[in-house]
Coordinates of C-alpha atoms in Angstrom, one line a residue:
Chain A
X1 CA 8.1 -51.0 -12.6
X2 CA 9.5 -50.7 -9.2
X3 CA 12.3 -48.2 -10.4
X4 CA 9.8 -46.2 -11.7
X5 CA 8.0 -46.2 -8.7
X6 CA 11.4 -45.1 -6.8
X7 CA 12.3 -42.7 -9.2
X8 CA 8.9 -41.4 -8.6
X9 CA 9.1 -41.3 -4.8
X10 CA 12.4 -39.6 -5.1
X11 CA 10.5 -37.0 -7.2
X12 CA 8.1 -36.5 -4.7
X13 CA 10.6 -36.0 -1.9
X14 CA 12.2 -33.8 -3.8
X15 CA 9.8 -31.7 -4.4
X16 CA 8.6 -31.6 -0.8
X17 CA 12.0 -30.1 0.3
X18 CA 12.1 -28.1 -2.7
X19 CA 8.5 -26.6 -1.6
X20 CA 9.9 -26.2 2.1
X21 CA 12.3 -24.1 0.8
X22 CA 10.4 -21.9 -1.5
X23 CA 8.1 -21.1 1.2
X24 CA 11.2 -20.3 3.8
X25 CA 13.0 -17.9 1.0
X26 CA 9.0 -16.2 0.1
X27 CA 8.6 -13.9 2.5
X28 CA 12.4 -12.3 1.6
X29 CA 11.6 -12.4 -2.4
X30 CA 8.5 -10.7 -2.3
X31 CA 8.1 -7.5 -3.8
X32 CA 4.0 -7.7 -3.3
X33 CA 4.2 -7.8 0.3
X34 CA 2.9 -4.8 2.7
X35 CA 6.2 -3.4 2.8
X36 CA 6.6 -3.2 -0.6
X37 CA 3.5 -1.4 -1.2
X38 CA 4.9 0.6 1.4
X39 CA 7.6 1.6 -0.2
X40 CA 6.7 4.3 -3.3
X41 CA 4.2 6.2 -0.7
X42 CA 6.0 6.0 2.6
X43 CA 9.7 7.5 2.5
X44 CA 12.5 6.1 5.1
X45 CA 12.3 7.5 8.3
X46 CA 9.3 9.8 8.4
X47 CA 5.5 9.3 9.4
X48 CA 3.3 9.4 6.7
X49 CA -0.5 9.4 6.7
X50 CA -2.3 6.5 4.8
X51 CA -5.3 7.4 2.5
X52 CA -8.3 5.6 4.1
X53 CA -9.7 2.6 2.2
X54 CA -12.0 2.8 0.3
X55 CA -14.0 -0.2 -1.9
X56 CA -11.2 -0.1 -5.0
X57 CA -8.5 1.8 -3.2
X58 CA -7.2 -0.3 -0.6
X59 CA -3.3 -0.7 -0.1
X60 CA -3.6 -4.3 1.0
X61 CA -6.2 -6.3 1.5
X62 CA -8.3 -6.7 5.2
X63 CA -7.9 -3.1 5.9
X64 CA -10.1 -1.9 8.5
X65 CA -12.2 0.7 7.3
X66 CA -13.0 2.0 10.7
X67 CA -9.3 2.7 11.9
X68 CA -7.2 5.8 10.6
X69 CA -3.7 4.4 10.1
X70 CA 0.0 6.3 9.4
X71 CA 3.1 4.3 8.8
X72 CA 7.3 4.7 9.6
X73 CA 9.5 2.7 7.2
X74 CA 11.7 3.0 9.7
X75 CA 16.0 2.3 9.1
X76 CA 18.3 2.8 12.6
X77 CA 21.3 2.1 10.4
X78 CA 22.2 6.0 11.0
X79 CA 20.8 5.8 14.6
X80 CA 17.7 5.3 16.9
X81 CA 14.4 7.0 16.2
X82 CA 12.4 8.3 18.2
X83 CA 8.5 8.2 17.8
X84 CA 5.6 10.2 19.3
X85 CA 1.9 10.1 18.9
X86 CA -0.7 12.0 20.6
X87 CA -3.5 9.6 21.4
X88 CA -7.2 9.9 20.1
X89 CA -9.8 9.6 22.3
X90 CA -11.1 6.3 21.4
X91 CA -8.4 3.8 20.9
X92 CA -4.8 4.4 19.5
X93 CA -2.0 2.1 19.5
X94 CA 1.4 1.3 17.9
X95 CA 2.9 -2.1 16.3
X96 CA 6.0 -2.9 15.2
X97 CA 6.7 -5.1 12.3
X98 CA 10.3 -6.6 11.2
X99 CA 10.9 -5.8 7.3
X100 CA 9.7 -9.1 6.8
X101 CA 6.2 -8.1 8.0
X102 CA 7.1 -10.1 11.7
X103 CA 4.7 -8.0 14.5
X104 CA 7.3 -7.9 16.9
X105 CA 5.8 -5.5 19.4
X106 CA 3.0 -3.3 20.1
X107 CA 1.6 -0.9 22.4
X108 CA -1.6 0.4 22.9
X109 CA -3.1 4.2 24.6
X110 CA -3.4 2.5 28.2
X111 CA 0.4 2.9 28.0
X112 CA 0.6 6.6 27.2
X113 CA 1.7 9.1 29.4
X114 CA 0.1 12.9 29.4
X115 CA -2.1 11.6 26.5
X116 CA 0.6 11.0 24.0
X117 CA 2.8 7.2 23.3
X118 CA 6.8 8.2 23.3
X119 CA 8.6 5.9 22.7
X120 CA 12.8 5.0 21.3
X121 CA 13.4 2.6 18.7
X122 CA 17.1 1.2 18.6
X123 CA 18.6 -2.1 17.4
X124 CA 20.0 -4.2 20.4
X125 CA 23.6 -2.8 19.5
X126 CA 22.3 0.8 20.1
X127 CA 20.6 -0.1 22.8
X128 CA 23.9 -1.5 24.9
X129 CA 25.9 1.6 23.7
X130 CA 23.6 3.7 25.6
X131 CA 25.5 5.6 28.2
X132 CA 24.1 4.4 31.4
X133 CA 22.8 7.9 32.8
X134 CA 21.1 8.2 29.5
X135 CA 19.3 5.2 30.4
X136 CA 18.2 6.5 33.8
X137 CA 17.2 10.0 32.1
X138 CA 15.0 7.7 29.6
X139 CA 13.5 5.4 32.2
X140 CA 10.2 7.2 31.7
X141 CA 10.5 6.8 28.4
X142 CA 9.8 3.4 26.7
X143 CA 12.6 1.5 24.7
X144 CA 11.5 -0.8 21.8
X145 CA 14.3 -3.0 20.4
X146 CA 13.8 -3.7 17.4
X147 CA 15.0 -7.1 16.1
X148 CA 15.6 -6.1 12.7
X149 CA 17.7 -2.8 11.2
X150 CA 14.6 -2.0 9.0
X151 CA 10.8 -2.7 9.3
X152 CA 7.8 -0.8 10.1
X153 CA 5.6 0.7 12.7
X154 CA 2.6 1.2 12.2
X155 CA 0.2 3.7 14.2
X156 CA -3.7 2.8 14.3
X157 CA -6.9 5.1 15.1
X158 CA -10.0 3.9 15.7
X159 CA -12.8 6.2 14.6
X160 CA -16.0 4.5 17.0
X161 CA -18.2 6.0 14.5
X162 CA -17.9 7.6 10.5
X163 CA -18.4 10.8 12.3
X164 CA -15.2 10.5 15.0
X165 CA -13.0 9.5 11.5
X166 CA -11.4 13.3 11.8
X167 CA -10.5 12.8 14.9
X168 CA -9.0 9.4 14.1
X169 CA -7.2 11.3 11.2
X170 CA -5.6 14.2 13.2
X171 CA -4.4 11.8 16.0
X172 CA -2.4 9.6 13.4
X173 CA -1.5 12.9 11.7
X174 CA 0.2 14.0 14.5
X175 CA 2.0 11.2 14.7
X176 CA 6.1 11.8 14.4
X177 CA 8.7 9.4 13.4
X178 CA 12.1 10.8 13.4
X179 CA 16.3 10.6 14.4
X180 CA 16.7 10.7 18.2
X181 CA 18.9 13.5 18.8
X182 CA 22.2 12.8 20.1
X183 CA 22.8 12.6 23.3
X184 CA 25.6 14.5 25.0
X185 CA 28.7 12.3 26.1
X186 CA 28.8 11.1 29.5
X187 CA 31.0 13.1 31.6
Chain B
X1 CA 21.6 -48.1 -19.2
X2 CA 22.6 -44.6 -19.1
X3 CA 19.5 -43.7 -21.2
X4 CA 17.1 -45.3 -18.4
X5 CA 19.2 -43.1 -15.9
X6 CA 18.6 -40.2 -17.8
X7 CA 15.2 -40.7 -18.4
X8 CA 14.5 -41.6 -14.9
X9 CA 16.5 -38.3 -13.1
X10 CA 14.7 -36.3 -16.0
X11 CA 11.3 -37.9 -14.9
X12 CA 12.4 -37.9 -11.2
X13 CA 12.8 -33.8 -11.8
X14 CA 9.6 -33.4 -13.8
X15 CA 7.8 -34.3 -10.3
X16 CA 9.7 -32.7 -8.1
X17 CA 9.4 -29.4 -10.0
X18 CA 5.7 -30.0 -10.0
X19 CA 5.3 -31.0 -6.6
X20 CA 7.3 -28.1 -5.3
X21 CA 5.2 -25.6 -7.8
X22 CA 2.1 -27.1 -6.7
X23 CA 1.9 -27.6 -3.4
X24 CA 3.6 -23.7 -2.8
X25 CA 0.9 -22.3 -4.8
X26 CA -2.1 -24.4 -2.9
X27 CA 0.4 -23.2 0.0
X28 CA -0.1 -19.6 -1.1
X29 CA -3.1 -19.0 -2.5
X30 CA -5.3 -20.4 0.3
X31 CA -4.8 -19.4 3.9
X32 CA -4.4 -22.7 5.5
X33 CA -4.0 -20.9 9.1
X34 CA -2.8 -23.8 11.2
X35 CA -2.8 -22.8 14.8
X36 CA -6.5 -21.8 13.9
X37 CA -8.7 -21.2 16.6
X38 CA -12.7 -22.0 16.2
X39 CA -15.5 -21.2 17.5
X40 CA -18.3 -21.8 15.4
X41 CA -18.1 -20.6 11.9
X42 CA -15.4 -18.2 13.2
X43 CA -11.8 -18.3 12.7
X44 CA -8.9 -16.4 14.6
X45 CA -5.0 -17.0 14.1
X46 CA -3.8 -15.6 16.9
X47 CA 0.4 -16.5 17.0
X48 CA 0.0 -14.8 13.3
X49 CA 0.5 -11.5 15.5
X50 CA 3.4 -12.4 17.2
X51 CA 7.0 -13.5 16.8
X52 CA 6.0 -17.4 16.6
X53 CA 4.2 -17.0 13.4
X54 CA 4.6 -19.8 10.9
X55 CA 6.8 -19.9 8.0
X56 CA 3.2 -20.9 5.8
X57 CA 1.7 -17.6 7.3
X58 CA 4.5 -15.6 6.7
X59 CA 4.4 -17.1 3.0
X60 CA 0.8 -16.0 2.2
X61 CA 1.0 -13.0 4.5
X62 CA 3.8 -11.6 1.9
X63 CA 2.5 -12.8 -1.2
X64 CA -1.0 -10.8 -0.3
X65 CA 0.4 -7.8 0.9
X66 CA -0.8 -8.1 4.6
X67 CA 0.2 -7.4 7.9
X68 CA -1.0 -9.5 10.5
X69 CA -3.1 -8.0 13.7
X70 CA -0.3 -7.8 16.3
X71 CA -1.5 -10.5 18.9
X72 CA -1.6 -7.2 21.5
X73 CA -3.3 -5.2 19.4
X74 CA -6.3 -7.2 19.0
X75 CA -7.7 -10.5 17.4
X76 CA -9.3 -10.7 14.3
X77 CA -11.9 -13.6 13.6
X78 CA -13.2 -14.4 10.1
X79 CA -15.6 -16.3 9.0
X80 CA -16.4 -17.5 5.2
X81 CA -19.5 -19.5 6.1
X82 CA -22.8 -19.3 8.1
X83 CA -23.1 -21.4 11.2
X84 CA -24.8 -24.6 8.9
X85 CA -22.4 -24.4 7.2
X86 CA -23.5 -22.4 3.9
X87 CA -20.4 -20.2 2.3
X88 CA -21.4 -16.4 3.3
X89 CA -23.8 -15.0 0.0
X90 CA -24.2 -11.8 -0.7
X91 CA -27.9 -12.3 -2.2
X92 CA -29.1 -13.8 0.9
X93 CA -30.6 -12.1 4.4
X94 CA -27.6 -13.2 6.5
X95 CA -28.3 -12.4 10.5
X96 CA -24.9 -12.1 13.0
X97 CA -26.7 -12.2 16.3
X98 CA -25.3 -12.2 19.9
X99 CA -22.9 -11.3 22.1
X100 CA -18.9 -10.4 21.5
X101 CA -15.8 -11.4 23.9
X102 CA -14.7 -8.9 26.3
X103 CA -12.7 -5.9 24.2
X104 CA -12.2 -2.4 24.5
X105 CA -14.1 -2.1 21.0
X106 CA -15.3 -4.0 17.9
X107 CA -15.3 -3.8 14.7
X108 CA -17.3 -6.1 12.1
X109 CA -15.9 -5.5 8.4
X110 CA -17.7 -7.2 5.0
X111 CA -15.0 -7.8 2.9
X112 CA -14.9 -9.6 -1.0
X113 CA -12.8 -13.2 -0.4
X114 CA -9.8 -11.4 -1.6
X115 CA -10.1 -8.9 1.8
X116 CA -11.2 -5.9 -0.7
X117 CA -14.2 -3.8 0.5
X118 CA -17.3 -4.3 -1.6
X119 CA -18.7 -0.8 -3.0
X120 CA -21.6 0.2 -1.1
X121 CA -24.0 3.1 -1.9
X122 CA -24.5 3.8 1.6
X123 CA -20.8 3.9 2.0
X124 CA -21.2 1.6 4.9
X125 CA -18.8 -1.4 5.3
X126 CA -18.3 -1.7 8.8
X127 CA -20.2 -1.6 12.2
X128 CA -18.7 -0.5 15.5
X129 CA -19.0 -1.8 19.3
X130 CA -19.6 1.6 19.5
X131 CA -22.2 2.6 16.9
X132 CA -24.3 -0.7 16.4
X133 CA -27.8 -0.7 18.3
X134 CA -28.4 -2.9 21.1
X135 CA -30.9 -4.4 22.7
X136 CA -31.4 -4.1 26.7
X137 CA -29.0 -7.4 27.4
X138 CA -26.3 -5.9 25.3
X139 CA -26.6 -8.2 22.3
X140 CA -27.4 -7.2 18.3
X141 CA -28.4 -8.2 15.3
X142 CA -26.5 -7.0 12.3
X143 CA -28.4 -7.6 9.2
X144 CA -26.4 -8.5 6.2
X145 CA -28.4 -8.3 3.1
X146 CA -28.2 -6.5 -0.4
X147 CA -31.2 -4.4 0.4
X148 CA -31.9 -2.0 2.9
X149 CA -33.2 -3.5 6.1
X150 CA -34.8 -2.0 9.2
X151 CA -31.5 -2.4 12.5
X152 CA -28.0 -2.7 11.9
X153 CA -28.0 -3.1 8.0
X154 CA -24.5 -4.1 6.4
X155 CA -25.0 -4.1 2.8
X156 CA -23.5 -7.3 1.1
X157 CA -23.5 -6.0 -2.5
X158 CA -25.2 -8.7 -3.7
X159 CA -21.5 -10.3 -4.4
X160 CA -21.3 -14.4 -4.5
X161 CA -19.3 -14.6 -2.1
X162 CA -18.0 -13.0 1.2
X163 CA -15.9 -12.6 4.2
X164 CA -17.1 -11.4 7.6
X165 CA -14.0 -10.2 10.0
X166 CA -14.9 -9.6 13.7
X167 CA -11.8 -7.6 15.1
X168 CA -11.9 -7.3 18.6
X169 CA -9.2 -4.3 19.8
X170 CA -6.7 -4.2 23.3
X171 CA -9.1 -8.0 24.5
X172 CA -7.0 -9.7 27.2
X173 CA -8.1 -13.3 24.7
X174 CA -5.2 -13.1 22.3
X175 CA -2.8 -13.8 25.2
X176 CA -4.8 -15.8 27.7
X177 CA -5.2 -18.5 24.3
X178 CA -6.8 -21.2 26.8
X179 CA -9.8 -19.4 27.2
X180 CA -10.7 -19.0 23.8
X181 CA -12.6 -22.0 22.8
X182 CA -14.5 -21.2 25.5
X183 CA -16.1 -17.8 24.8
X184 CA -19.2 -17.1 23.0
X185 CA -19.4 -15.4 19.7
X186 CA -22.3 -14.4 17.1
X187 CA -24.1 -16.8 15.6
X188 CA -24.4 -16.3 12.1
X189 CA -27.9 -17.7 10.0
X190 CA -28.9 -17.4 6.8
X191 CA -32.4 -16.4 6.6
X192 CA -33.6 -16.6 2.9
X193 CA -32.0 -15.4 -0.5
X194 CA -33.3 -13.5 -3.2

């Protein structure tokens, strides 16, 4: 009776570490998750507009129905990106999420200069094998590290009412996600 | 001897693999949002949107296809029952009454409890800070109900069961998270049911 009752604790204990790990190793075996979905509609490195949600047509679930969205699947294997939006005239802003679906960074309109967000994605690496002058030359433009080679950003509209939702659209649509040029070597 | 061994690893495995299986897909399935903040019968997560999310969020995030609200982008608070109480249903005159926390703009979103949109003939799912009507102190009533009614009328759909979302966009609450519990929100009453 006992050793049952210890091979039944042990069971339980093993399943509770078993569980731990299933739920540590989920978010990297996923194929269901947002950037998944992402995936057949959105193509590496380029901004793509998102159909709005409709009741039956929704690309994940919570979507807000109010907010006109486009999305980067980005990849700075090859290099940094650089990403520019021109700003709507309600509320606009831009997060960042690691290709595990980790928001990592955001920014919002109150940071856009000359009504448009510009901004430089890079890994860390990139980021120290800047020249230095470049860095100067860039100071008014914002640098996002990105913690992860691959992930998503994410560019968000709001339309205050249905009638604004055009407006919402064209600001996302203007939205651009592509290589940063390179830069000239430091002479 | 070796039999009993057998029998007991064997039986010792049977559990584990059934604990592990069940208490994932409980894990999973529901949102058990620890770190939850609450105010009445609402509901935010606010480290969801940031780097210190939990490995259970990042679990059920995943496995429904979401992205969670980036903590700077705004806070999202959801609530699945009234403030007595009573899970959210969509054949009864539900009332959200009252005044928002401080945010650039609202949104207030009926969603089905798997966070789809519920068809609508009005095409309406959503009010707006900027589009619902006010009275002189600033506060509203939205209506939820399955028939038309005279205000801020959010059609429910007439479904069991639903999901209100609140997303409050660029608020300074998300990061200043001691001040949360102390804001007001709308109260949310179920008036009668058809």
């Amino acid at each position: 009776m006992t050793r049952g009752l210890l091979w039944l604790i042990g069971g339980i204990v093993l399943g509770g570490i078993a569980h731990l790990g299933m739920i540590l190793l989920l978010p990297r075996i996923a194929q269901d998750d947002a950037y998944g979905r992402l995936v057949p509609v959105a193509p590496v490195n380029t901004m793509t507009t998102l159909a709005a949600p409709t009741a039956g047509h929704e690309m994940m679930p919570f979507l807000d129905p109010a907010i006109a969205s486009a999305v980067c699947r980005y990849d700075l294997s090859k290099g940094p990106l650089q990403l520019s939006v021109k700003v709507s005239q309600a509320y606009t802003s831009v997060s960042f999420y690691t290709r595990l679906g980790v928001a990592y960074y955001t920014v919002n309109d109150r940071a856009a200069g000359r009504g448009a967000i510009d901004l430089s994605l890079m890994t860390e690496q990139q980021r120290a094998d800047m020249p230095e002058e470049e860095d100067v030359t860039a100071a008014d433009r914002l640098i996002v590290e990105s913690p992860s080679a691959t992930g998503l950003i994410l560019i968000k509209a709001l339309a205050p009412e249905p009638g604004l939702m055009d407006m919402a659209r064209e600001s996302v649509a203007s939205a651009q996600c592509k290589p940063l040029p390179p830069t000239a070597p430091p002479s | 001897m070796s039999l009993r061994l057998l029998a007991g690893s064997l039986f010792s495995l049977i559990v584990a693999a059934l604990v592990a299986v069940g208490l994932t897909w409980v894990a999973v399935e529901h949102d058990l949002a620890f770190g939850a903040v609450t105010i009445g019968s609402w509901t935010a997560t606010p480290q969801r949107g940031t780097t210190e999310i939990d490995p259970y969020a990042r679990a059920y995030m995943s496995r429904s296809g979401q992205l969670p609200l980036n903590v700077g982008d705004g806070l999202a608070y959801s609530a699945r029952v009234d403030d007595s109480g009573k899970p959210l249903d969509g054949h009864c005159d539900v009332t959200v009454e009252g005044l928002t926390p401080q945010a650039r703009f609202w949104t207030l979103t009926l969603y089905d409890p798997a966070g789809r949109l519920v068809p609508s003939v009005t095409g309406r799912h959503d009010f707006t800070s900027a589009e619902v009507v006010r009275r002189g102190d600033g506060s509203f009533t939205v209506t939820v109900a399955p028939e038309a009614r005279a205000g801020n009328w959010l059609p429910s759909g007439g479904i069991d069961r639903y999901i209100l979302m609140l997303r409050l966009y660029d608020t300074p609450l998300g990061i200043a998270r001691q001040t949360v519990r102390e804001i007001a929100m709308p109260s949310i009453k179920t008036l009668g049911c058809s």
